Short mmCIF file of C-alpha atoms and ligand atoms in Angstrom, two decimals:
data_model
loop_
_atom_site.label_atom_id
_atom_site.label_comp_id
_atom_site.label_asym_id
_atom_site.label_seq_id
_atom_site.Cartn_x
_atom_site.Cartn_y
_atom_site.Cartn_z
CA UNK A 1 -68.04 -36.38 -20.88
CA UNK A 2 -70.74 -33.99 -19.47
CA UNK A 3 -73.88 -35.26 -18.67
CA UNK A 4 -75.35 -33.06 -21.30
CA UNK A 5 -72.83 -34.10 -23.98
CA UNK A 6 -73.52 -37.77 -22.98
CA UNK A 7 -77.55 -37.24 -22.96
CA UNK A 8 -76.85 -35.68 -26.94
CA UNK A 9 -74.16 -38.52 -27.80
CA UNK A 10 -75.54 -41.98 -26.67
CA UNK A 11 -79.25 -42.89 -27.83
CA UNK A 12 -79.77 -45.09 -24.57
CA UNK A 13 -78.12 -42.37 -21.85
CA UNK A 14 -80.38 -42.68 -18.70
CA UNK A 15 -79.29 -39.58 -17.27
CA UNK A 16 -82.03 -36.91 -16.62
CA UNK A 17 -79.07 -33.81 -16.04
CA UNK A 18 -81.12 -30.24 -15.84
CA UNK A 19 -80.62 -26.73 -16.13
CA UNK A 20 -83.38 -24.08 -16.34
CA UNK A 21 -83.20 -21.32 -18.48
CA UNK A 22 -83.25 -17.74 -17.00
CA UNK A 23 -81.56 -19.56 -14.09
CA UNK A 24 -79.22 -16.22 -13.84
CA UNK A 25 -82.11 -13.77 -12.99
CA UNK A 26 -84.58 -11.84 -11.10
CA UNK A 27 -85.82 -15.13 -9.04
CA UNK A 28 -82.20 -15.34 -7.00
CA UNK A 29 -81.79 -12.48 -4.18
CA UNK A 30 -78.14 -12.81 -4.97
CA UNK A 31 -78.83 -11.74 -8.39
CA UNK A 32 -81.23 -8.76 -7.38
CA UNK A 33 -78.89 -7.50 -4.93
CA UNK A 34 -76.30 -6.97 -7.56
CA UNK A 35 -79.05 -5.44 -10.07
CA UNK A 36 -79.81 -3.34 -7.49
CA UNK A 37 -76.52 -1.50 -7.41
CA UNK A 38 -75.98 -1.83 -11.31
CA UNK A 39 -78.95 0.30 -12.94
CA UNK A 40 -77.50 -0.14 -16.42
CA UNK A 41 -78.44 -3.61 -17.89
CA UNK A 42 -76.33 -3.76 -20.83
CA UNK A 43 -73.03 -2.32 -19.02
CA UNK A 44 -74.15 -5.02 -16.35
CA UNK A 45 -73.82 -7.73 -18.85
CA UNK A 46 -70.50 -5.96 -20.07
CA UNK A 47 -68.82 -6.53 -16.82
CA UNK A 48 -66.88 -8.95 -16.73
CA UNK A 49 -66.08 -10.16 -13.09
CA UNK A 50 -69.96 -9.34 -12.17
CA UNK A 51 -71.26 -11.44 -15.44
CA UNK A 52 -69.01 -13.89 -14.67
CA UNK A 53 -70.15 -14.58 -10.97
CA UNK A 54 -74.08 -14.19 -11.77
CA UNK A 55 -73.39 -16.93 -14.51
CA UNK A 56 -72.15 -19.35 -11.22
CA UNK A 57 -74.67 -18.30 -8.70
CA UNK A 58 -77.20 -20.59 -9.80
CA UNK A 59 -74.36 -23.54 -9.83
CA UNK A 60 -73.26 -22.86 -6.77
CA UNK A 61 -77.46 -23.12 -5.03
CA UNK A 62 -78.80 -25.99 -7.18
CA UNK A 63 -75.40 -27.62 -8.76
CA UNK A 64 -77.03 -27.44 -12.06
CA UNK A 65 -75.03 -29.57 -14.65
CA UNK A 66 -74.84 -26.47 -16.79
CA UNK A 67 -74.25 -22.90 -16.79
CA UNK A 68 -75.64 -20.29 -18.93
CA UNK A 69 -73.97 -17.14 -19.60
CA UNK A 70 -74.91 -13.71 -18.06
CA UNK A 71 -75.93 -12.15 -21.08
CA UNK A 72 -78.83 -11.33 -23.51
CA UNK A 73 -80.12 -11.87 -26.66
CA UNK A 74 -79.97 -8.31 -27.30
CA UNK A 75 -76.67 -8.07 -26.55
CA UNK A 76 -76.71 -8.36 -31.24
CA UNK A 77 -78.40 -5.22 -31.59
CA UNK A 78 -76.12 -3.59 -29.21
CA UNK A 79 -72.95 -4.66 -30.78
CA UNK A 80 -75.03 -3.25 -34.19
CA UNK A 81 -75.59 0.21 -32.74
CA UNK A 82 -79.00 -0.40 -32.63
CA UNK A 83 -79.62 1.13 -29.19
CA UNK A 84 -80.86 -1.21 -26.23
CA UNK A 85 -82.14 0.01 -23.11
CA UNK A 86 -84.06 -2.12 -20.43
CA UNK A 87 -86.47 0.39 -18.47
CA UNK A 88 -88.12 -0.59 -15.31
CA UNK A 89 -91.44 -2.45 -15.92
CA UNK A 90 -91.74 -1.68 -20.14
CA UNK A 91 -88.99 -4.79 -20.40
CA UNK A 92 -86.59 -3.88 -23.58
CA UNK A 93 -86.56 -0.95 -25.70
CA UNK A 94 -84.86 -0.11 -28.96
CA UNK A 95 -83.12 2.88 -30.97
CA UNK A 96 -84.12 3.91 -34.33
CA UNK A 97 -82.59 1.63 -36.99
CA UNK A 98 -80.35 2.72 -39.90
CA UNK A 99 -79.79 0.10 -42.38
CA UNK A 100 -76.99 2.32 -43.85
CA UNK A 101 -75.12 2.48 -40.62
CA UNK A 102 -75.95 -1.61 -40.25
CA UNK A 103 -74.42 -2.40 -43.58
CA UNK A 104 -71.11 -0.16 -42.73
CA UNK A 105 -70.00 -2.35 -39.82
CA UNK A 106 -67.61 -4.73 -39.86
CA UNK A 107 -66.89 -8.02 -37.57
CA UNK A 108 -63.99 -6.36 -35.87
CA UNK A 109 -65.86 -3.43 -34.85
CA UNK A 110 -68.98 -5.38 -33.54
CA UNK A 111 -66.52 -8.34 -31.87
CA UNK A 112 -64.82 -5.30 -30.21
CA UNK A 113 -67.84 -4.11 -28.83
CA UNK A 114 -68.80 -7.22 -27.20
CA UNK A 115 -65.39 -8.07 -26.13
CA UNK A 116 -66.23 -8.33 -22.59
CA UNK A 117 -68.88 -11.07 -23.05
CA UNK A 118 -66.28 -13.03 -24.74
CA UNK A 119 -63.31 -12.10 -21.88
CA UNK A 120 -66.14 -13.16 -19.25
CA UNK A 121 -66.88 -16.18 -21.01
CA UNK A 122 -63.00 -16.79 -21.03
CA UNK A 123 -62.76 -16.40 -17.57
CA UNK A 124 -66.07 -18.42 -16.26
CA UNK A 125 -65.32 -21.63 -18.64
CA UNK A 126 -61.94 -22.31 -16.51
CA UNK A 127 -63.21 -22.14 -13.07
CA UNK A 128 -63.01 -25.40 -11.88
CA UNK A 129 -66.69 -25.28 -10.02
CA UNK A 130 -68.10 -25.74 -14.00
CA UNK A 131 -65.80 -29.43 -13.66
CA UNK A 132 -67.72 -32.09 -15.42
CA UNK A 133 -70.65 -29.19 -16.41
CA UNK A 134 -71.41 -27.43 -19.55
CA UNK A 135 -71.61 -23.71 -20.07
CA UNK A 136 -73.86 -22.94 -22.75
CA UNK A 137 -73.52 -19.89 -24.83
CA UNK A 138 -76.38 -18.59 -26.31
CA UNK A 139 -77.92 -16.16 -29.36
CA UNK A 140 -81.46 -15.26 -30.79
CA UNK A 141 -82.50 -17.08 -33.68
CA UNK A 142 -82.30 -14.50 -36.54
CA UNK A 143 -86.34 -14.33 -37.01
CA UNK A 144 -86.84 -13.02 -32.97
CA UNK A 145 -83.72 -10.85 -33.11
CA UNK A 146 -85.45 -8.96 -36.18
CA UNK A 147 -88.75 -8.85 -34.23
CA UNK A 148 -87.20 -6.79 -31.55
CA UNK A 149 -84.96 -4.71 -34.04
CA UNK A 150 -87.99 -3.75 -36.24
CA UNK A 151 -90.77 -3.09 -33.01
CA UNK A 152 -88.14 -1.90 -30.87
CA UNK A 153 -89.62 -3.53 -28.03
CA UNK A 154 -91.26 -6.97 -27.02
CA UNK A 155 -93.87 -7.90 -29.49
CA UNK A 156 -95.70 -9.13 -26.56
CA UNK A 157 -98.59 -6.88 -26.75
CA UNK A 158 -98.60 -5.55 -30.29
CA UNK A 159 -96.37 -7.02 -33.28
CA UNK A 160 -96.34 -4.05 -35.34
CA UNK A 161 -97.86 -4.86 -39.23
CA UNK A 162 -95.20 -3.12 -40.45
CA UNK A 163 -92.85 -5.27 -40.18
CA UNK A 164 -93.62 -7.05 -43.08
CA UNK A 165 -94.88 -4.03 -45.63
CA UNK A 166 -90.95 -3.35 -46.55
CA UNK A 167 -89.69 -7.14 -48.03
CA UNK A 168 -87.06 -5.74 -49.70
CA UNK A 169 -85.74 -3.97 -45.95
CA UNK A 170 -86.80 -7.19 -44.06
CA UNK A 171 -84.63 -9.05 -46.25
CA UNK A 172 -81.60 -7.09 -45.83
CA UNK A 173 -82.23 -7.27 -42.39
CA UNK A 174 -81.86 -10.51 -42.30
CA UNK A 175 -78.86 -11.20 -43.61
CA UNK A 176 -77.02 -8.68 -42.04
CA UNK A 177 -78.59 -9.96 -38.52
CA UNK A 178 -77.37 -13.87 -39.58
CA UNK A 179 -73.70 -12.76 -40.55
CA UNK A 180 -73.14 -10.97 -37.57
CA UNK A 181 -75.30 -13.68 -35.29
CA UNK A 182 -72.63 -16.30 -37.04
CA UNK A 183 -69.85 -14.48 -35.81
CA UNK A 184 -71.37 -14.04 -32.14
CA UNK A 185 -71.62 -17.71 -31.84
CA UNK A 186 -67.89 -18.34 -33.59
CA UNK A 187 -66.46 -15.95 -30.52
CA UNK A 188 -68.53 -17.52 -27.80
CA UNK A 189 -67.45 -20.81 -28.83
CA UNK A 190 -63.74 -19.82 -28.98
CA UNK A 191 -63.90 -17.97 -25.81
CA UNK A 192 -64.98 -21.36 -24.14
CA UNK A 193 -68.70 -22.40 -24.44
CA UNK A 194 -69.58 -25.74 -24.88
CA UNK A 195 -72.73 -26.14 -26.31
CA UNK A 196 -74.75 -22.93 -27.87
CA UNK A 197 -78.71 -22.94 -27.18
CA UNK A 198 -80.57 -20.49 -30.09
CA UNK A 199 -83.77 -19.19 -28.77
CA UNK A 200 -86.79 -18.29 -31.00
CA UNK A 201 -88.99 -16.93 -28.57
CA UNK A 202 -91.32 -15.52 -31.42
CA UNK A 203 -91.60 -18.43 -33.49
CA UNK A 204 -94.79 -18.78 -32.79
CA UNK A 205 -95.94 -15.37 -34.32
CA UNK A 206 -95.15 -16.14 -37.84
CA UNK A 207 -98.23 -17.55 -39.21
CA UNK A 208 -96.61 -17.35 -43.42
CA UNK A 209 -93.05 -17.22 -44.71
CA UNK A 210 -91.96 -19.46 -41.89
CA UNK A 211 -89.07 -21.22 -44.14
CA UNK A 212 -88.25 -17.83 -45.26
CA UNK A 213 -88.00 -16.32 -42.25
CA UNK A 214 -87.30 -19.02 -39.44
CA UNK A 215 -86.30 -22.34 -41.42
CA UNK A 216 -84.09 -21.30 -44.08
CA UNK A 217 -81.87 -18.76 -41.36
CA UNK A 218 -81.73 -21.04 -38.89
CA UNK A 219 -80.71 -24.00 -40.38
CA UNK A 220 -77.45 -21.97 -41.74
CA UNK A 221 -76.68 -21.20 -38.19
CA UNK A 222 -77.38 -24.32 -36.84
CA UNK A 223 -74.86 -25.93 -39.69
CA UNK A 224 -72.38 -22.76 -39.17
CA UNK A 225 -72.50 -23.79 -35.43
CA UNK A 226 -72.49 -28.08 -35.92
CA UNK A 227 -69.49 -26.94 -38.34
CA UNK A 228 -67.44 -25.34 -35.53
CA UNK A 229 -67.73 -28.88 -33.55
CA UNK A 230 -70.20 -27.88 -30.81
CA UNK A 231 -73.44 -28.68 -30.34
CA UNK A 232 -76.80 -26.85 -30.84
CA UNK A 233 -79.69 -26.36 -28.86
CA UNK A 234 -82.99 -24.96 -30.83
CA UNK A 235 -86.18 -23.38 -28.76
CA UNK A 236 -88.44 -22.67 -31.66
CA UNK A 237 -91.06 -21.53 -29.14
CA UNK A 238 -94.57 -21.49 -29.73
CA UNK A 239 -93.70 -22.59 -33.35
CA UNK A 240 -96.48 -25.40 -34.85
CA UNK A 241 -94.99 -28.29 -36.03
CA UNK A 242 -92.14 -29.46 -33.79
CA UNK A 243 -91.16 -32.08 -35.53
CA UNK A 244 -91.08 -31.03 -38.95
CA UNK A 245 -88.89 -28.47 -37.61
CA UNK A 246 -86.25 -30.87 -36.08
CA UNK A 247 -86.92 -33.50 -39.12
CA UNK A 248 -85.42 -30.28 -41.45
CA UNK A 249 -83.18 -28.25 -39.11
CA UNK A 250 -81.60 -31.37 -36.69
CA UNK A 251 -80.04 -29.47 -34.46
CA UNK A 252 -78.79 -31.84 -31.74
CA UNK A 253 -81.30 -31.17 -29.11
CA UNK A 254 -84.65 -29.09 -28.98
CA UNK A 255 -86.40 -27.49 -26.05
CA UNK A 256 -89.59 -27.93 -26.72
CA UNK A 257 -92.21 -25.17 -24.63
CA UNK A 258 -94.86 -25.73 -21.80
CA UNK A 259 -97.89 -25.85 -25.21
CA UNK A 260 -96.13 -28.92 -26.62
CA UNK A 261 -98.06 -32.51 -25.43
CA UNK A 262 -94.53 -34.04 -24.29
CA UNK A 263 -96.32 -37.46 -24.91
CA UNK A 264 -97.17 -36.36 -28.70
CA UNK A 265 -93.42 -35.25 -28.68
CA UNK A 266 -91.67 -38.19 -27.35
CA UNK A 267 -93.55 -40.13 -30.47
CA UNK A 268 -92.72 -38.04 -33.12
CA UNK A 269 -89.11 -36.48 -32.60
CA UNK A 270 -86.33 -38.73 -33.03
CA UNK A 271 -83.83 -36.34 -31.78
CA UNK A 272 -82.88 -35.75 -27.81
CA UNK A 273 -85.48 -33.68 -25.80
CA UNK A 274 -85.20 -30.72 -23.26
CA UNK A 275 -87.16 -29.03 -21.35
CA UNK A 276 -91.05 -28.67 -21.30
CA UNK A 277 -92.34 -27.90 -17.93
CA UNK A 278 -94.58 -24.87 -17.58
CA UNK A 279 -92.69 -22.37 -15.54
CA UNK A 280 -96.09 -21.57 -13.36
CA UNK A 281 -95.87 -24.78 -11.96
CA UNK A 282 -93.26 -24.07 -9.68
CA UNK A 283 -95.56 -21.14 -8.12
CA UNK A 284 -97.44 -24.12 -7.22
CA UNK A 285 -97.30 -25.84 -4.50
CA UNK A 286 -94.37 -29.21 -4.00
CA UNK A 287 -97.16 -31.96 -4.34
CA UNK A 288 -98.38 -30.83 -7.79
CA UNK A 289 -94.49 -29.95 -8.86
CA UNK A 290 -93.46 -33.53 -8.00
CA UNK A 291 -96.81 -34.68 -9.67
CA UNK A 292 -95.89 -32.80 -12.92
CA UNK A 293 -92.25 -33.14 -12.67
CA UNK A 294 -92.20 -37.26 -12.48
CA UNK A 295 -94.90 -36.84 -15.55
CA UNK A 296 -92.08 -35.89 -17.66
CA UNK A 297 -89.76 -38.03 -16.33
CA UNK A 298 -91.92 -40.85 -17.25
CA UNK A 299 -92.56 -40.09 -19.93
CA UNK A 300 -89.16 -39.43 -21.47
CA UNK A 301 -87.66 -42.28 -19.57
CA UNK A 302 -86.42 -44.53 -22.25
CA UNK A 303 -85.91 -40.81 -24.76
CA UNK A 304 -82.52 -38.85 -24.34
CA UNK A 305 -84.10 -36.49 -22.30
CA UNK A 306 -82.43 -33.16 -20.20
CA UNK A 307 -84.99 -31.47 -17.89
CA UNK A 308 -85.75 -27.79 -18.59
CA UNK A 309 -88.57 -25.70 -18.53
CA UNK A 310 -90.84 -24.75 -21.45
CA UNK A 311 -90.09 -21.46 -20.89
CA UNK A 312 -87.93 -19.01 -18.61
CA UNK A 313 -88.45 -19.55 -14.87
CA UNK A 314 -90.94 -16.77 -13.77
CA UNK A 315 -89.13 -13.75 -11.21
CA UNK A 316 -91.31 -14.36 -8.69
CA UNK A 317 -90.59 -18.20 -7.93
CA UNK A 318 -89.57 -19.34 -4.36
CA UNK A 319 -85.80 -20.44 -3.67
CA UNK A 320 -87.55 -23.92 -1.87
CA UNK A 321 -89.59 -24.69 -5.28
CA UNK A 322 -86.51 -24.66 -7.32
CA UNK A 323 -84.02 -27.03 -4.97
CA UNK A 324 -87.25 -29.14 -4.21
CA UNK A 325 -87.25 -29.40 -8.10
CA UNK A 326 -83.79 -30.44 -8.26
CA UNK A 327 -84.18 -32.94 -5.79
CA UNK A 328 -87.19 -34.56 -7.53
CA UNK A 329 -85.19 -35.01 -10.80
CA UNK A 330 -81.88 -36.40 -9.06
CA UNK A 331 -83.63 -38.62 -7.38
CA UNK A 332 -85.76 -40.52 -10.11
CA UNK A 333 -84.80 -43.89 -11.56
O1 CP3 B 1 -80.70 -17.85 -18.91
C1 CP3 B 1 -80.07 -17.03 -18.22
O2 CP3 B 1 -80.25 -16.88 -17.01
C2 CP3 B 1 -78.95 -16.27 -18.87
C3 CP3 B 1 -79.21 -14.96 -19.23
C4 CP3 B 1 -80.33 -14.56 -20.18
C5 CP3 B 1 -80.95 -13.29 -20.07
N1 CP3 B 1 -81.77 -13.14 -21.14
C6 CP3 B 1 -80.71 -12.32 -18.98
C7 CP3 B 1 -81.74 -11.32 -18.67
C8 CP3 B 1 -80.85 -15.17 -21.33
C9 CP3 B 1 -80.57 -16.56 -21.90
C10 CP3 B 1 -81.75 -14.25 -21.92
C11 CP3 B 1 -82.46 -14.54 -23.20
C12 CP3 B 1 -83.49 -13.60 -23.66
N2 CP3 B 1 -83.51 -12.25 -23.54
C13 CP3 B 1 -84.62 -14.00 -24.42
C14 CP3 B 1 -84.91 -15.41 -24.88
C15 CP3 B 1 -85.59 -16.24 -23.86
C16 CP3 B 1 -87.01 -15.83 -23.53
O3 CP3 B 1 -87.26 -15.48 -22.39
O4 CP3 B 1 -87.85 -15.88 -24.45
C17 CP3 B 1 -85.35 -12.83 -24.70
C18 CP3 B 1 -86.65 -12.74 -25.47
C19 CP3 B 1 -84.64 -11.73 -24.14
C20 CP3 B 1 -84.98 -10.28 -24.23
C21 CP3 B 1 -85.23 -9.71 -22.87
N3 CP3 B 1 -84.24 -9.49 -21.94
C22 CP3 B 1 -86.46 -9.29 -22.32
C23 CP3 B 1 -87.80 -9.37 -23.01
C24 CP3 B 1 -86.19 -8.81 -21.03
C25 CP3 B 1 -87.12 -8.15 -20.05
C26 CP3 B 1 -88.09 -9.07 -19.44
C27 CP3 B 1 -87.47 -10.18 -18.66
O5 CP3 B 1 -87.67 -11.33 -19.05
O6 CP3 B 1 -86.83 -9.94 -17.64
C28 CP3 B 1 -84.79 -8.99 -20.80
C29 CP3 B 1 -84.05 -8.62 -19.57
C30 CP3 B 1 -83.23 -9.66 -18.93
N4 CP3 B 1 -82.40 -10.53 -19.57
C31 CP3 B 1 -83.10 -9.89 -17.52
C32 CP3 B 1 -82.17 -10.92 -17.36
C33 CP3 B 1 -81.65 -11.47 -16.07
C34 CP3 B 1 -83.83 -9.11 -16.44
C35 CP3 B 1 -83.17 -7.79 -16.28
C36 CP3 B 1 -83.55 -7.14 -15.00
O7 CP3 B 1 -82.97 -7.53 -13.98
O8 CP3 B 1 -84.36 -6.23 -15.04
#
């Protein structure tokens, strides 16, 4: 069993593994170099052989006990026809949205389109460097996904009122986003993934409707997913009550983010914990990332516990920070 699959199986498991999401990105030259020559983010993800060997390069530096696929949450809207292009600087940005067009496609056409993440997935699952490791598939939760489809960009710095004026539309949306997000995760999985990780990364802008729009959708694709035998990460990020999220949605793990008081956490969820470190830290210096880093440790030391960050690790963190990081966690007992 993985060390993952053993930290989510057995109550008492003393293993600390750890993985860092966004490990495939900017922060790795190896990564960059390849960026550099492949303009085109989405065909980029598309490729198989190159998608494939960005998912390994961060196993083969820091011998992380999982992978995560080369890929991107807006890989949905792509496969929808919503267009997605990543320009320089601005981060994501969307084509207009037809709801018409949306309702006309069918799972063969959109599995077709994202054929090559599957092949790629395919490919990376049997290479014998992923041996005893996991290789987690991923999706947006349906709530973030519609974020981006409605402001056509990140909501980062205005999350347009609109969204919300249309109910009716919103609706729709919704369900058309969690059939096709339900048949993204039921490809991954047969293609080889072994766990799948659902990121929210806009949870936390929903101040009403939350069990409309985040509880109620994501609880039928964390059951869709628990139903196809693998297990189910959820990173409700930002989102208020952590518990009362896992106490209704149980997925088998949740990442909780850099805001969450890990000791407040370790009291009240009952399920295993990931992650929590705030990314700056490792644009610290080693003496406060070992300080921080054991905090965690300590305190989850008698919780199921994998070590993650709270949120994606920053572009502009040092190579040295990141093994040093490894290091620290391998070596406590
Ligand atoms: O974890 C990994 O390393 C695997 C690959 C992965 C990417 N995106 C590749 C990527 C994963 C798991 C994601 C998830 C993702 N994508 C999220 C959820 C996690 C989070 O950060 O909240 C979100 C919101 C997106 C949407 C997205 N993709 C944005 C906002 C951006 C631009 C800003 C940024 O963070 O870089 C992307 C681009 C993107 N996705 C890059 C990578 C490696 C950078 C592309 C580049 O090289 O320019």
């Amino acid at each position: 069993m993985t060390p993952i699959q053993e930290c989510i199986q057995n109550k008492n498991s003393k293993l600390n593994p750890i993985w860092i999401m966004r490990q495939a990105g900017r922060y790795l030259p190896e990564f960059r170099e390849i960026r550099a020559k492949n303009p085109d983010f989405i065909k980029l993800c598309l490729n198989e052989s190159l998608s494939s060997e960005i998912t390994l390069q961060p196993i083969k530096r820091f011998d992380f006990d999982a992978a995560i696929i080369f890929s991107d949450i807006l890989m949905l809207p792509y496969g929808l026809d919503q267009e997605v292009k990543f320009e320089k600087g601005l981060g994501p940005k969307l084509g207009e949205l037809d709801l018409n067009r949306l309702e006309s496609i069918n799972g063969n056409e959109f599995s077709k389109k994202l054929n090559s993440v599957y092949k790629s997935i395919s490919k990376t699952s049997v290479n014998p460097i992923l041996n005893n490791k996991d290789l987690i598939g991923f999706v947006g939760a349906p709530w973030t996904i519609l974020v981006y489809m409605i402001n056509k960009m990140s909501p980062k710095n205005n999350l347009s009122k609109k969204i919300f004026k249309d109910k009716l539309f919103v609706k729709k949306l919704l369900v058309i986003i969690e059939k096709f997000l339900k048949i993204h995760i039921e490809n991954q999985i047969k293609a080889g993934v072994s766990i799948i990780q659902i990121f929210d990364s806009w949870a936390g802008l929903l101040e009403e409707n939350i069990s409309e729009y985040i509880y109620e959708p994501t609880l039928n694709l964390v059951n869709y997913t628990k139903k196809l035998g693998v297990p189910v990460i959820c990173f409700p990020r930002g989102i208020d009550n952590y518990k009362n999220f896992c106490d209704v949605i149980k997925p088998d793990m949740v990442n909780i983010d850099y805001n969450v008081d890990p000791k407040k956490a370790v009291k009240e969820i009952k399920i295993p914990i990931q992650g929590g470190l705030d990314p700056k830290v490792l644009l610290s210096d080693k003496e406060n990332l070992h300080k921080e880093v054991i905090k965690y440790l300590q305190i989850f030391k008698d919780h199921p516990y994998v070590f993650n960050l709270g949120h994606g690790i920053l572009p502009e963190t040092k190579i040295e920070m990141v093994e040093e990081l490894v290091k620290i966690v391998r070596e406590f007992k």
